[in-house]
mmCIF file of C-alpha atoms in Angstrom:
data_model
loop_
_atom_site.group_PDB
_atom_site.id
_atom_site.type_symbol
_atom_site.label_atom_id
_atom_site.label_comp_id
_atom_site.label_asym_id
_atom_site.label_seq_id
_atom_site.Cartn_x
_atom_site.Cartn_y
_atom_site.Cartn_z
ATOM 1 C CA MET A 285 0.025 0.067 -0.043
ATOM 2 C CA ARG A 286 1.216 3.439 -0.926
ATOM 3 C CA TYR A 287 -0.440 4.789 2.262
ATOM 4 C CA PRO A 288 -0.317 2.162 4.871
ATOM 5 C CA ASP A 289 -3.043 3.833 7.150
ATOM 6 C CA ASP A 290 -5.433 4.815 4.347
ATOM 7 C CA ILE A 291 -8.257 2.548 5.507
ATOM 8 C CA ASP A 292 -11.589 2.820 7.273
ATOM 9 C CA PHE A 293 -14.235 0.536 8.260
ATOM 10 C CA PHE A 294 -17.930 1.076 8.467
ATOM 11 C CA TYR A 295 -20.710 -1.256 9.777
ATOM 12 C CA PHE A 296 -24.408 -0.618 9.318
ATOM 13 C CA LEU A 297 -26.684 -2.917 11.308
ATOM 14 C CA GLU A 298 -29.817 -2.987 9.123
ATOM 15 C CA ASN A 299 -33.278 -4.245 9.844
ATOM 16 C CA HIS A 300 -34.461 -7.834 10.072
ATOM 17 C CA GLY A 301 -31.233 -9.782 10.109
ATOM 18 C CA TRP A 302 -29.009 -7.946 7.631
ATOM 19 C CA SER A 303 -25.928 -5.676 7.796
ATOM 20 C CA THR A 304 -23.729 -3.770 5.439
ATOM 21 C CA CYS A 305 -20.000 -3.505 5.815
ATOM 22 C CA LEU A 306 -17.897 -1.051 3.746
ATOM 23 C CA ILE A 307 -14.131 -1.092 3.975
ATOM 24 C CA PHE A 308 -12.237 1.928 2.499
ATOM 25 C CA VAL A 309 -8.764 0.959 1.236
ATOM 26 C CA GLU A 310 -6.556 3.326 -0.731
ATOM 27 C CA GLY A 311 -9.446 5.394 -2.213
ATOM 28 C CA LYS A 312 -11.515 2.250 -3.140
ATOM 29 C CA VAL A 313 -14.706 1.171 -1.260
ATOM 30 C CA TYR A 314 -15.593 -2.498 -0.922
ATOM 31 C CA GLU A 315 -19.064 -3.790 0.125
ATOM 32 C CA MET A 316 -20.276 -6.986 1.903
ATOM 33 C CA GLY A 317 -23.821 -7.717 2.957
ATOM 34 C CA PRO A 318 -23.676 -10.397 5.672
ATOM 35 C CA THR A 319 -26.708 -12.045 7.009
ATOM 36 C CA HIS A 320 -27.523 -12.725 10.523
ATOM 37 C CA ILE A 321 -29.463 -15.900 9.798
ATOM 38 C CA PHE A 322 -26.696 -18.440 10.415
ATOM 39 C CA GLU A 323 -24.735 -16.598 13.056
ATOM 40 C CA ASN A 324 -24.117 -12.986 14.087
ATOM 41 C CA PRO A 325 -21.374 -11.538 11.867
ATOM 42 C CA ILE A 326 -20.637 -8.891 14.401
ATOM 43 C CA GLU A 327 -19.964 -11.509 17.129
ATOM 44 C CA VAL A 328 -17.763 -13.582 14.684
ATOM 45 C CA LEU A 329 -15.683 -10.445 13.754
ATOM 46 C CA LEU A 330 -15.248 -9.244 17.357
ATOM 47 C CA ASN A 331 -14.237 -12.901 18.606
ATOM 48 C CA SER A 332 -11.615 -12.918 15.821
ATOM 49 C CA MET A 333 -10.266 -9.499 16.748
ATOM 50 C CA ILE A 334 -10.090 -10.526 20.457
ATOM 51 C CA GLU A 335 -7.916 -13.585 19.389
ATOM 52 C CA LEU A 336 -5.514 -11.154 17.516
ATOM 53 C CA LEU A 337 -5.550 -8.694 20.249
ATOM 54 C CA GLU A 338 -4.589 -11.549 22.760
ATOM 55 C CA GLY A 339 -1.675 -12.482 20.667
ATOM 56 C CA ALA A 340 -2.890 -14.990 18.035
ATOM 57 C CA ASN A 341 -0.786 -14.869 14.909
ATOM 58 C CA GLU A 342 -3.800 -15.685 12.609
ATOM 59 C CA THR A 343 -7.666 -16.053 12.542
ATOM 60 C CA GLU A 344 -10.100 -16.935 9.957
ATOM 61 C CA PHE A 345 -13.908 -16.668 9.845
ATOM 62 C CA MET A 346 -16.841 -16.493 7.375
ATOM 63 C CA TRP A 347 -19.636 -14.202 6.983
ATOM 64 C CA HIS A 348 -22.684 -15.764 5.177
ATOM 65 C CA ASP A 349 -24.581 -14.029 2.360
ATOM 66 C CA GLU A 350 -27.484 -15.193 0.319
ATOM 67 C CA PRO A 351 -26.144 -16.532 -1.918
ATOM 68 C CA GLY A 352 -22.307 -16.845 -1.160
ATOM 69 C CA GLU A 353 -20.106 -16.019 1.641
ATOM 70 C CA TYR A 354 -17.190 -13.756 2.596
ATOM 71 C CA LYS A 355 -14.108 -15.615 3.855
ATOM 72 C CA TRP A 356 -11.758 -13.472 6.057
ATOM 73 C CA SER A 357 -8.319 -14.556 6.723
ATOM 74 C CA ILE A 358 -6.157 -12.293 9.016
ATOM 75 C CA LYS A 359 -2.523 -13.048 9.666
ATOM 76 C CA ARG A 360 0.077 -11.198 11.707
ATOM 77 C CA ASN A 361 3.068 -9.879 9.827
ATOM 78 C CA GLN A 362 5.946 -11.808 11.159
ATOM 79 C CA GLU A 363 8.537 -9.203 10.465
ATOM 80 C CA GLN A 364 6.366 -6.308 11.946
ATOM 81 C CA GLN A 365 4.257 -7.883 14.563
ATOM 82 C CA HIS A 366 2.061 -4.822 14.976
ATOM 83 C CA LYS A 367 0.648 -5.069 11.453
ATOM 84 C CA ILE A 368 -1.743 -7.703 9.967
ATOM 85 C CA LEU A 369 -2.459 -8.945 6.526
ATOM 86 C CA VAL A 370 -6.122 -9.109 5.791
ATOM 87 C CA SER A 371 -7.794 -11.100 2.881
ATOM 88 C CA ILE A 372 -11.501 -11.014 2.253
ATOM 89 C CA THR A 373 -13.183 -12.967 -0.562
ATOM 90 C CA GLU A 374 -16.213 -11.984 -2.665
ATOM 91 C CA CYS A 375 -16.162 -8.139 -1.891
ATOM 92 C CA THR A 376 -17.667 -5.795 -4.367
ATOM 93 C CA GLN A 377 -15.887 -2.470 -5.205
ATOM 94 C CA VAL A 378 -18.627 0.073 -5.067
ATOM 95 C CA ASN A 379 -17.167 3.270 -6.220
ATOM 96 C CA THR A 380 -16.045 2.293 -9.649
ATOM 97 C CA PHE A 381 -16.985 3.307 -13.239
ATOM 98 C CA GLU A 382 -16.692 -0.292 -14.343
ATOM 99 C CA LYS A 383 -19.321 -2.881 -13.767
ATOM 100 C CA PRO A 384 -18.946 -4.085 -10.161
ATOM 101 C CA LYS A 385 -17.414 -7.494 -9.773
ATOM 102 C CA LEU A 386 -16.644 -9.771 -6.961
ATOM 103 C CA GLU A 387 -13.076 -9.916 -5.926
ATOM 104 C CA THR A 388 -10.699 -10.686 -3.142
ATOM 105 C CA LEU A 389 -9.671 -7.705 -1.143
ATOM 106 C CA ASN A 390 -6.144 -7.828 0.229
ATOM 107 C CA PHE A 391 -4.461 -5.208 2.518
ATOM 108 C CA GLU A 392 -2.035 -4.705 5.162
ATOM 109 C CA VAL A 393 -2.878 -2.498 8.189
ATOM 110 C CA LYS A 394 -1.701 -1.844 11.683
ATOM 111 C CA LEU A 395 -3.709 -3.946 14.049
ATOM 112 C CA LYS A 396 -4.258 -1.009 16.373
ATOM 113 C CA LEU A 397 -5.681 1.111 13.461
ATOM 114 C CA LEU A 398 -8.302 -1.611 12.395
ATOM 115 C CA SER A 399 -9.128 -2.285 15.969
ATOM 116 C CA ILE A 400 -9.939 1.317 16.562
ATOM 117 C CA CYS A 401 -12.061 1.457 13.443
ATOM 118 C CA ILE A 402 -14.121 -1.398 14.468
ATOM 119 C CA LEU A 403 -14.321 -0.373 18.046
ATOM 120 C CA ARG A 404 -15.861 2.971 17.112
ATOM 121 C CA GLN A 405 -18.346 1.448 14.705
ATOM 122 C CA MET A 406 -19.462 -1.024 17.423
ATOM 123 C CA GLU A 407 -19.737 1.731 19.925
ATOM 124 C CA LYS A 408 -21.997 3.594 17.339
ATOM 125 C CA ILE A 409 -24.271 0.603 17.078
ATOM 126 C CA ARG A 410 -24.382 -0.051 20.859
ATOM 127 C CA ASP A 411 -25.434 3.566 21.286
ATOM 128 C CA LEU A 412 -27.993 3.465 18.638
ATOM 129 C CA MET A 413 -29.499 0.373 20.067
ATOM 130 C CA SER A 414 -30.585 2.565 23.069
ATOM 131 C CA GLU A 415 -33.046 4.226 20.789
ATOM 132 C CA LYS A 416 -36.388 2.456 20.738
ATOM 133 C CA SER A 417 -37.047 3.066 16.995
ATOM 134 C CA PHE A 418 -33.623 1.922 16.000
ATOM 135 C CA LYS A 419 -33.665 -1.161 18.285
ATOM 136 C CA GLU A 420 -37.320 -2.231 17.182
ATOM 137 C CA HIS A 421 -36.351 -4.327 14.279
ATOM 138 C CA ARG A 422 -32.754 -5.243 15.742
ATOM 139 C CA GLU A 423 -33.582 -6.840 19.016
ATOM 140 C CA GLY A 424 -30.999 -9.431 19.816
ATOM 141 C CA GLU A 425 -28.757 -8.519 16.851
ATOM 142 C CA PHE A 426 -25.992 -6.721 18.918
ATOM 143 C CA PRO A 427 -23.736 -9.111 20.948
ATOM 144 C CA TYR A 428 -23.301 -6.785 23.980
ATOM 145 C CA ASN A 429 -21.142 -9.355 26.051
ATOM 146 C CA THR A 430 -18.810 -10.063 23.066
ATOM 147 C CA PHE A 431 -18.456 -6.226 22.530
ATOM 148 C CA LYS A 432 -17.585 -5.811 26.253
ATOM 149 C CA GLU A 433 -14.748 -8.541 25.902
ATOM 150 C CA TYR A 434 -13.547 -6.909 22.830
ATOM 151 C CA LYS A 435 -13.373 -3.419 24.244
ATOM 152 C CA LEU A 436 -11.502 -4.786 27.268
ATOM 153 C CA ALA A 437 -9.019 -6.618 25.095
ATOM 154 C CA HIS A 438 -8.496 -3.490 23.083
ATOM 155 C CA GLU A 439 -7.850 -1.397 26.240
ATOM 156 C CA ARG A 440 -5.552 -4.008 27.634
ATOM 157 C CA THR A 441 -3.531 -4.113 24.494
ATOM 158 C CA TYR A 442 -3.397 -0.247 23.719
ATOM 159 C CA SER A 443 -3.901 1.582 26.940
#
């Protein structure tokens, strides 16, 4: 990457068991639309991030879509332990003049940077869940306990 910290992560908890995740990497925006039907994609993501924050060298998980799936593989850079290599299959680049196509997104980022981006998005969702009108069609979709564990793991690692 020309600008190694040029990434962002957005997560939208939609109605009735769906989410949208956007990842911004070097000016390109990639989209995923995981379903919550088979398992909670937020919980799966946070559990994998907890593993990394607690020292794991790699983690893998899957977000389901209908049809298809997004396979995440995150590996620690062995020469620079504070960085991770992220690979996600079946992403769609959405800000392109070409016809959007499914592709594998690969990027390297500091674990701390990605962790902060995810933490802030999850704090946003947690806070929105306190609004009755937002929570109405999302009951049970936010994993509060896993989020608390993740936040503690982030604070232990970076405070």
